[in-house]
Short mmCIF file of C-alpha atoms in Angstrom, two decimals:
data_model
loop_
_atom_site.label_atom_id
_atom_site.label_comp_id
_atom_site.label_asym_id
_atom_site.label_seq_id
_atom_site.Cartn_x
_atom_site.Cartn_y
_atom_site.Cartn_z
CA ILE A 1 -0.11 -0.10 0.11
CA PRO A 2 1.99 3.31 -0.90
CA MET A 3 2.40 5.76 1.91
CA PRO A 4 3.12 8.82 1.89
CA ASN A 5 6.51 10.34 3.22
CA PRO A 6 6.99 8.88 6.70
CA GLU A 7 9.15 11.89 7.48
CA LEU A 8 5.57 14.03 7.02
CA LEU A 9 3.19 11.67 8.43
CA ASP A 10 3.06 10.80 12.48
CA VAL A 11 1.48 6.96 11.50
CA ARG A 12 3.09 3.37 12.23
CA VAL A 13 2.43 0.85 10.23
CA GLU A 14 2.21 -2.44 12.26
CA ALA A 15 3.42 -5.78 11.13
CA PRO A 16 3.89 -5.81 6.94
CA VAL A 17 1.77 -8.34 5.29
CA PRO A 18 3.74 -11.44 4.56
CA HIS A 19 4.25 -11.68 0.29
CA PRO A 20 6.33 -13.29 -2.20
CA PRO A 21 8.92 -11.32 -3.60
CA VAL A 22 8.45 -8.70 -6.09
CA VAL A 23 10.28 -8.52 -9.20
CA LEU A 24 10.39 -5.25 -11.44
CA VAL A 25 13.22 -5.64 -14.05
CA THR A 26 14.72 -1.99 -15.22
CA ASN A 27 17.66 -3.22 -17.48
CA PRO A 28 16.43 -4.14 -20.40
CA LYS A 29 12.82 -2.47 -20.62
CA ASP A 30 10.09 -4.79 -21.48
CA ALA A 31 9.97 -5.16 -25.73
CA ARG A 32 6.29 -4.54 -25.72
CA TYR A 33 6.47 -1.71 -24.07
CA LEU A 34 9.06 0.46 -25.93
CA LEU A 35 8.67 3.84 -26.80
CA PRO A 36 10.94 5.15 -29.08
CA LYS A 37 10.20 8.43 -30.00
CA HIS A 38 10.22 9.16 -26.03
CA GLU A 39 13.02 7.03 -24.67
CA PRO A 40 16.90 7.04 -24.98
CA LEU A 41 16.53 3.25 -25.77
CA GLU A 42 19.94 3.13 -27.58
CA ARG A 43 21.47 3.61 -23.75
CA ILE A 44 19.78 -0.66 -23.46
CA ARG A 45 23.37 -1.36 -26.34
CA GLN A 46 25.59 0.49 -23.79
CA SER A 47 24.32 -0.49 -20.20
CA THR A 48 26.91 -3.20 -19.21
CA PHE A 49 24.80 -4.20 -16.28
CA ILE A 50 21.12 -6.32 -15.80
CA ARG A 51 19.53 -4.43 -13.71
CA MET A 52 16.51 -5.56 -11.13
CA LEU A 53 14.65 -4.11 -8.12
CA VAL A 54 13.21 -7.13 -5.84
CA TRP A 55 11.25 -6.48 -2.82
CA THR A 56 9.99 -8.45 -0.12
CA ASP A 57 9.34 -8.73 3.23
CA GLN A 58 12.05 -11.66 4.31
CA PRO A 59 15.65 -10.65 3.46
CA VAL A 60 16.80 -12.62 -0.35
CA ALA A 61 18.30 -15.86 -0.48
CA SER A 62 19.02 -15.85 -4.11
CA VAL A 63 18.27 -14.04 -7.29
CA GLN A 64 18.73 -16.53 -10.52
CA VAL A 65 18.88 -14.97 -13.75
CA GLN A 66 18.74 -16.82 -17.06
CA ILE A 67 17.95 -16.10 -20.72
CA ASP A 68 16.35 -18.01 -23.33
CA GLY A 69 16.42 -20.40 -20.82
CA GLN A 70 20.63 -20.43 -20.27
CA VAL A 71 21.52 -19.26 -16.99
CA HIS A 72 23.57 -16.66 -16.98
CA PRO A 73 27.36 -16.78 -16.62
CA HIS A 74 27.25 -13.90 -14.67
CA PRO A 75 25.18 -14.01 -10.92
CA ALA A 76 22.95 -11.34 -9.31
CA VAL A 77 24.55 -9.26 -6.72
CA PHE A 78 23.00 -7.08 -4.38
CA ARG A 79 24.14 -3.15 -5.10
CA GLY A 80 21.01 -1.57 -3.59
CA THR A 81 20.83 0.69 -0.22
CA GLU A 82 18.86 1.25 2.99
CA ARG A 83 18.14 4.41 4.97
CA GLN A 84 16.61 4.88 7.84
CA VAL A 85 14.18 7.43 8.66
CA GLY A 86 12.86 6.93 12.09
CA SER A 87 12.85 5.20 15.09
CA SER A 88 11.31 1.71 14.33
CA ALA A 89 12.37 -0.57 11.86
CA ASN A 90 9.61 -0.29 9.82
CA GLU A 91 10.51 3.63 8.89
CA THR A 92 13.65 2.78 6.22
CA VAL A 93 13.73 3.78 2.98
CA LYS A 94 15.09 0.67 0.39
CA THR A 95 16.19 1.00 -2.71
CA PRO A 96 16.56 -2.64 -3.83
CA LEU A 97 18.32 -2.68 -6.68
CA TRP A 98 20.56 -6.03 -7.52
CA VAL A 99 22.58 -5.87 -11.33
CA ALA A 100 24.13 -8.80 -12.89
CA PRO A 101 27.07 -8.10 -15.69
CA TRP A 102 26.16 -8.22 -19.51
CA ASP A 103 27.29 -8.03 -23.42
CA PRO A 104 23.64 -6.16 -24.89
CA GLU A 105 25.86 -6.81 -28.04
CA LEU A 106 25.44 -10.74 -28.12
CA TYR A 107 21.99 -10.43 -28.27
CA ASN A 108 21.51 -7.51 -30.82
CA ASP A 109 20.43 -10.38 -33.56
CA GLY A 110 17.22 -8.35 -34.07
CA ASN A 111 15.58 -11.10 -32.33
CA VAL A 112 13.04 -11.29 -29.35
CA HIS A 113 14.84 -12.40 -26.25
CA GLU A 114 13.59 -13.93 -22.31
CA LEU A 115 15.01 -12.51 -19.83
CA GLN A 116 14.14 -14.62 -16.35
CA VAL A 117 13.92 -13.68 -13.05
CA VAL A 118 13.76 -15.88 -9.99
CA ALA A 119 14.11 -14.66 -7.07
CA THR A 120 13.50 -16.16 -3.20
CA ASP A 121 13.14 -14.71 0.10
CA ALA A 122 14.98 -16.85 3.23
CA ALA A 123 11.33 -18.13 3.96
CA GLY A 124 11.40 -20.19 0.88
CA LYS A 125 9.15 -17.74 -0.92
CA THR A 126 9.68 -17.47 -4.67
CA THR A 127 8.62 -15.58 -7.88
CA THR A 128 9.27 -16.05 -11.37
CA SER A 129 9.61 -12.51 -13.42
CA ARG A 130 9.48 -13.12 -17.72
CA THR A 131 10.81 -10.16 -19.61
CA PRO A 132 10.94 -9.99 -23.33
CA PHE A 133 13.97 -7.77 -24.62
CA VAL A 134 15.09 -7.01 -27.68
CA ILE A 135 18.53 -4.28 -28.46
CA GLY A 136 17.12 -2.48 -30.96
CA GLN A 137 13.82 0.41 -31.20
CA THR A 138 11.27 -1.81 -32.86
CA PRO A 139 8.69 -3.14 -30.09
CA VAL A 140 7.22 -6.01 -30.07
CA PRO A 141 3.31 -5.90 -30.15
CA LEU A 142 1.48 -6.61 -27.44
CA GLN A 143 -1.31 -9.13 -28.96
CA ASN A 144 -3.76 -8.91 -26.00
CA ASP A 145 -6.38 -6.72 -27.52
CA ALA A 146 -8.61 -7.73 -26.14
CA ARG A 147 -7.25 -7.12 -22.34
CA GLY A 148 -6.45 -3.35 -22.58
CA GLY A 149 -3.65 -3.84 -25.73
CA TRP A 150 -5.43 -1.92 -28.44
CA ILE A 151 -5.80 0.79 -25.46
CA MET A 152 -2.27 1.03 -24.73
CA GLN A 153 -0.93 1.03 -28.70
CA GLN A 154 -3.10 4.33 -29.12
CA SER A 155 -1.88 8.10 -29.11
CA PHE A 156 -3.69 9.89 -26.42
CA SER A 157 -2.43 13.25 -27.04
CA SER A 158 -2.61 12.87 -30.57
CA MET A 159 -6.58 11.54 -30.24
CA PHE A 160 -7.57 14.67 -28.04
CA GLN A 161 -5.64 17.00 -29.96
CA THR A 162 -7.48 15.84 -33.15
CA SER A 163 -10.70 15.90 -31.55
CA ALA A 164 -10.77 19.62 -29.58
CA CYS A 165 -9.07 20.94 -32.97
CA VAL A 166 -11.90 18.57 -35.40
CA SER A 167 -14.56 19.33 -32.37
CA TYR A 168 -13.29 23.32 -32.98
CA ILE A 169 -13.37 23.79 -36.14
CA LEU A 170 -16.97 22.46 -36.83
CA MET A 171 -18.87 24.08 -33.81
CA THR A 172 -17.35 27.57 -35.63
CA LEU A 173 -17.89 27.11 -39.35
CA CYS A 174 -21.50 25.42 -38.82
CA LEU A 175 -23.19 27.36 -35.80
CA LEU A 176 -21.53 30.48 -35.64
CA VAL A 177 -19.60 31.61 -38.89
CA VAL A 178 -21.86 30.23 -42.25
CA PRO A 179 -25.04 30.66 -40.03
CA ARG A 180 -23.87 35.02 -39.67
CA VAL A 181 -22.51 34.90 -43.50
CA TYR A 182 -25.82 33.73 -44.85
CA PHE A 183 -27.69 36.28 -42.43
CA ALA A 184 -25.55 39.05 -43.77
CA THR A 185 -26.34 38.02 -47.61
CA LEU A 186 -29.98 37.80 -46.73
CA PRO A 187 -31.89 40.96 -48.53
CA ASN A 188 -34.80 40.88 -46.70
CA PHE A 189 -34.59 38.55 -43.20
CA SER A 190 -38.09 39.05 -41.67
CA SER A 191 -39.43 37.70 -45.23
CA TRP A 192 -36.82 34.46 -45.13
CA LEU A 193 -37.76 34.05 -41.89
CA SER A 194 -41.57 33.86 -42.28
CA GLU A 195 -40.90 31.70 -45.61
CA ARG A 196 -38.45 29.06 -43.47
CA SER A 197 -40.97 29.06 -40.60
CA VAL A 198 -43.56 28.30 -43.26
CA LEU A 199 -41.61 25.19 -44.72
CA HIS A 200 -41.16 23.90 -41.14
CA HIS A 201 -44.55 24.43 -40.30
CA LYS A 202 -45.59 21.51 -43.67
CA ASP A 203 -42.30 19.35 -43.08
CA MET A 204 -44.24 18.79 -39.78
CA ALA A 205 -47.57 17.88 -41.06
CA TYR A 206 -46.07 15.65 -43.32
CA ILE A 207 -44.25 14.14 -39.93
CA ARG A 208 -48.31 13.76 -38.00
CA HIS A 209 -48.88 12.47 -41.44
CA LEU A 210 -46.49 9.67 -42.27
CA TYR A 211 -47.08 9.08 -38.36
CA THR A 212 -50.95 8.73 -38.60
CA LEU A 213 -50.64 5.87 -41.74
CA CYS A 214 -47.72 4.02 -39.86
CA CYS A 215 -49.75 3.14 -36.72
CA ASN A 216 -53.11 2.32 -39.01
CA ALA A 217 -50.88 0.28 -41.45
CA ASP A 218 -51.85 -3.60 -41.16
CA SER A 219 -48.33 -5.41 -42.09
CA PHE A 220 -45.31 -4.80 -40.29
CA VAL A 221 -43.37 -4.01 -44.05
CA ALA A 222 -45.34 -1.06 -44.23
CA LYS A 223 -44.84 0.00 -40.70
CA ALA A 224 -41.39 -1.04 -40.95
CA LYS A 225 -41.15 1.42 -44.28
CA LEU A 226 -42.75 4.13 -42.92
CA GLY A 227 -40.66 4.48 -39.59
CA LEU A 228 -37.92 4.62 -41.62
CA GLY A 229 -39.22 7.30 -43.69
CA MET A 230 -40.88 9.16 -40.67
CA LEU A 231 -37.61 9.06 -39.07
CA ALA A 232 -35.87 10.30 -42.22
CA ALA A 233 -38.29 13.39 -41.82
CA ARG A 234 -37.62 14.22 -38.88
CA ALA A 235 -34.26 14.20 -39.33
CA LYS A 236 -34.36 16.67 -42.22
CA PHE A 237 -36.89 18.86 -40.06
CA LEU A 238 -34.15 19.24 -36.93
CA VAL A 239 -31.66 19.90 -39.21
CA TRP A 240 -33.16 22.80 -40.88
CA THR A 241 -34.52 24.57 -38.47
CA GLN A 242 -31.93 24.23 -35.81
CA PHE A 243 -29.90 26.37 -38.88
CA THR A 244 -32.96 28.10 -39.35
CA ALA A 245 -32.42 28.75 -35.13
CA GLN A 246 -28.49 29.92 -35.64
CA VAL A 247 -29.93 31.90 -38.60
CA TYR A 248 -31.79 34.21 -36.24
CA LEU A 249 -28.46 33.90 -32.98
CA ALA A 250 -26.93 35.86 -35.91
CA SER A 251 -29.38 38.50 -35.55
CA VAL A 252 -29.79 38.81 -31.96
CA PRO A 253 -26.65 40.80 -30.66
CA TRP A 254 -26.63 40.46 -27.48
CA LEU A 255 -26.04 36.79 -27.55
CA PHE A 256 -24.04 36.01 -30.78
CA TRP A 257 -21.08 38.41 -30.41
CA PRO A 258 -20.22 37.26 -27.28
CA GLY A 259 -20.71 33.60 -28.06
CA TYR A 260 -18.38 34.60 -31.37
CA PHE A 261 -15.68 35.99 -29.08
CA PHE A 262 -15.22 32.55 -27.24
CA ALA A 263 -14.89 30.91 -30.38
CA MET A 264 -12.01 33.10 -31.11
CA GLY A 265 -11.09 33.94 -28.07
CA MET A 266 -10.30 29.73 -27.85
CA CYS A 267 -7.28 30.17 -30.70
CA ILE A 268 -5.44 32.82 -29.03
CA LEU A 269 -6.46 33.40 -25.21
CA PRO A 270 -5.54 31.33 -22.14
CA LEU A 271 -8.18 29.15 -20.94
CA PHE A 272 -7.20 29.66 -17.65
CA THR A 273 -3.90 31.87 -15.74
CA GLY A 274 -3.47 30.99 -11.99
CA ARG A 275 -0.81 29.34 -9.65
CA LEU A 276 -0.10 26.07 -11.07
CA ILE A 277 2.85 25.40 -9.19
CA PRO A 278 1.71 26.66 -5.33
CA SER A 279 4.94 25.94 -3.74
CA ALA A 280 7.12 28.07 -5.94
CA GLN A 281 7.95 32.00 -4.97
CA GLY A 282 6.88 34.66 -6.96
CA SER A 283 6.19 34.75 -10.94
CA ASP A 284 7.51 31.60 -10.98
CA ALA A 285 4.31 29.49 -9.64
CA VAL A 286 1.97 31.91 -12.01
CA GLY A 287 1.18 30.50 -15.86
CA SER A 288 -0.95 30.04 -18.17
CA VAL A 289 -3.04 26.99 -19.85
CA TYR A 290 -3.61 27.91 -23.91
CA ALA A 291 -5.63 25.25 -26.02
CA TYR A 292 -2.02 23.96 -27.02
CA GLY A 293 0.15 23.69 -24.50
CA ILE A 294 1.16 25.16 -20.54
CA TYR A 295 3.28 28.69 -20.62
CA ILE A 296 4.84 28.96 -17.25
CA SER A 297 8.78 30.16 -15.95
CA HIS A 298 9.15 31.79 -19.67
CA GLU A 299 9.20 28.40 -20.94
CA TRP A 300 6.38 26.42 -23.28
CA SER A 301 5.64 22.84 -22.06
CA PRO A 302 2.78 21.42 -24.57
CA LEU A 303 0.91 18.70 -22.53
CA LEU A 304 -1.79 16.51 -22.91
CA ASP A 305 -3.67 18.44 -20.07
CA SER A 306 -4.04 21.44 -22.29
CA TRP A 307 -5.94 19.12 -25.32
CA THR A 308 -8.26 18.22 -22.74
CA TYR A 309 -8.91 20.96 -20.90
CA ALA A 310 -10.02 23.05 -24.48
CA LEU A 311 -12.06 19.92 -25.43
CA ALA A 312 -14.47 19.97 -22.40
CA SER A 313 -14.09 24.55 -23.21
CA ILE A 314 -15.99 23.58 -26.65
CA VAL A 315 -17.79 20.91 -25.89
CA SER A 316 -19.02 23.24 -24.03
CA LEU A 317 -19.82 25.99 -25.91
CA GLY A 318 -21.03 23.70 -28.38
CA VAL A 319 -23.75 22.81 -26.24
CA LEU A 320 -24.57 26.01 -25.16
CA LEU A 321 -24.88 27.32 -29.03
CA VAL A 322 -27.14 25.30 -29.95
CA TYR A 323 -29.68 25.31 -27.50
CA LEU A 324 -29.35 29.12 -26.80
CA PRO A 325 -31.04 30.19 -30.33
CA VAL A 326 -33.76 27.14 -30.22
CA ALA A 327 -34.34 28.81 -27.31
CA VAL A 328 -34.22 32.03 -27.78
CA ALA A 329 -36.03 32.11 -31.13
CA SER A 330 -39.96 31.95 -31.27
CA PRO A 331 -41.58 28.36 -31.18
CA SER A 332 -44.09 29.28 -33.66
CA MET A 333 -40.83 29.42 -36.41
CA PHE A 334 -41.25 25.47 -36.28
CA TYR A 335 -44.30 24.79 -34.96
CA ALA A 336 -47.78 25.69 -35.34
CA PRO A 337 -49.48 27.99 -32.93
CA ARG A 338 -50.93 25.57 -29.98
CA ALA A 339 -51.15 25.76 -26.57
CA LYS A 340 -49.24 23.13 -25.06
CA ARG A 341 -45.49 24.39 -25.60
CA PRO A 342 -42.43 22.15 -27.17
CA TRP A 343 -40.53 19.48 -25.21
CA TYR A 344 -37.33 21.61 -25.65
CA ARG A 345 -39.11 24.66 -23.35
CA THR A 346 -40.44 22.30 -21.30
CA VAL A 347 -39.51 23.72 -17.45
CA THR A 348 -37.86 19.79 -17.19
CA VAL A 349 -35.15 20.20 -19.98
CA ARG A 350 -34.62 23.16 -19.12
CA VAL A 351 -34.00 22.16 -15.53
CA LEU A 352 -31.21 20.26 -17.09
CA VAL A 353 -29.45 22.64 -19.13
CA VAL A 354 -29.45 24.52 -16.35
CA LEU A 355 -27.49 21.37 -14.24
CA PHE A 356 -25.17 21.26 -17.51
CA VAL A 357 -24.01 24.58 -16.90
CA LEU A 358 -23.97 23.67 -13.23
CA VAL A 359 -21.90 20.69 -13.11
CA TYR A 360 -19.72 20.95 -16.36
CA LEU A 361 -19.14 24.73 -15.88
CA GLY A 362 -19.55 24.94 -12.28
CA ALA A 363 -18.00 22.37 -10.34
CA PRO A 364 -15.06 22.29 -12.07
CA THR A 365 -14.67 26.30 -12.54
CA LEU A 366 -14.22 26.11 -8.44
CA MET A 367 -12.26 23.00 -8.44
CA THR A 368 -9.57 25.10 -10.52
CA ALA A 369 -10.71 27.86 -8.06
CA TYR A 370 -9.42 25.70 -5.10
CA THR A 371 -6.01 24.14 -6.82
CA TYR A 372 -4.83 27.43 -9.04
CA GLY A 373 -6.65 29.84 -6.46
CA TRP A 374 -9.15 32.54 -7.50
CA VAL A 375 -7.26 33.92 -9.74
CA SER A 376 -8.51 31.08 -12.63
CA VAL A 377 -11.76 32.70 -11.84
CA VAL A 378 -10.79 36.28 -12.74
CA PHE A 379 -8.43 35.38 -15.53
CA GLY A 380 -10.44 31.84 -16.33
CA TYR A 381 -11.36 32.74 -20.03
CA GLY A 382 -12.04 29.38 -20.99
CA ARG A 383 -14.25 28.29 -18.00
CA GLY A 384 -14.77 30.89 -15.68
CA TRP A 385 -15.97 33.77 -17.51
CA LEU A 386 -17.89 31.03 -20.00
CA PHE A 387 -19.49 29.77 -16.58
CA ILE A 388 -20.78 33.44 -15.89
CA ALA A 389 -22.01 34.34 -19.74
CA SER A 390 -24.07 30.82 -19.74
CA CYS A 391 -25.77 31.33 -16.37
CA LEU A 392 -26.55 35.03 -17.25
CA ALA A 393 -27.67 34.08 -21.14
CA LEU A 394 -29.73 30.95 -19.68
CA TYR A 395 -31.52 33.36 -16.63
CA VAL A 396 -32.86 35.97 -19.36
CA VAL A 397 -33.24 33.14 -22.22
CA ASP A 398 -35.00 30.54 -19.90
CA TRP A 399 -36.46 32.17 -16.90
CA ARG A 400 -37.78 36.39 -18.10
CA MET A 401 -38.98 35.53 -21.58
CA PRO A 402 -40.01 32.19 -21.97
CA VAL A 403 -43.59 32.82 -21.29
CA SER A 404 -43.16 35.62 -24.63
CA LEU A 405 -41.58 33.71 -26.75
CA SER A 406 -44.22 30.97 -26.06
CA ASN A 407 -46.90 32.84 -27.01
CA THR A 408 -45.10 35.08 -30.16
CA THR A 409 -46.82 33.54 -33.78
CA ALA A 410 -44.75 33.80 -36.94
CA ALA A 411 -44.79 36.75 -39.50
#
């Protein structure tokens, strides 16, 4: 069980739990987990010792090394250290290093070899460790795709970077730029809106007609065909009503331009600035997290964490840019005037959107402030500012305007 530094923790650990030796070979590295782009693998070929760590609850009786089934000609010897940090025997920091001389050039043939280490303690408990290794740059396939091997072979940094970039481009073009350009080219926006409203009403009437035919159909084949047709018509209706809502959003400056500002700023402004290294002093503790890296102590560090943070901000802004246009637009643009409100304007949906903002934006903002200081909220453009702006927008759109909007009819 991992424990904190005994020097900083006033805890007395009871008698250790008996266990067989634990063996970890550190050189040569397991060929299944080589990272040629991130590790100096040439040092394996230049090394002069096989190195292994052997943890035991009893004194080590022997450590035997075999390569490819043959006993290694040089025996393993202990080269570790022990350091007492307290008055109890349990308060000892151990580095249980064992080494055995070797010549890696004997195995520099491009083939995969197996290193076997057998450790035995004074109580007779034995552990055998087998490590495949290769003197080169080519890793050995894991061959365990069903047990997580496929996941371990993925490049998560590239995955999150690609996801963030693609999501950002789609969000910016589809939800902001294209609707705004289309709105700017319309000679008469009111006339276009009225025409779109009539078309949406016809599409909705057609969907209801297909639904009636599907319910009254006698055969399964007819029901299936009508059901598929209804789904296709419904998908078309949702896409075009969303496009109409996005164009309508472009005509609402107090909603469109803040959204556009947040989207453009994600490329050039830091997502937040705070005390990234609380233990440091002065300006060295303060850093800025951008979508594509972290700038701290006058150094630039591209990290996976920044892409995941950016992806979360992009998804949050994208959800709001999809919901707010249909929320601020009159339901009569999409549905014929009726007493019942559409599903997306019900109290349940509005409460769920508020919970999304609180859980997905509010809670992380508080955690960021707790970890990196309240300055991360003041300069937290990608999360803190977005959370405040989202709360204000939802308050105006969902809790001050819904009644008047639901009763508005198309021109």
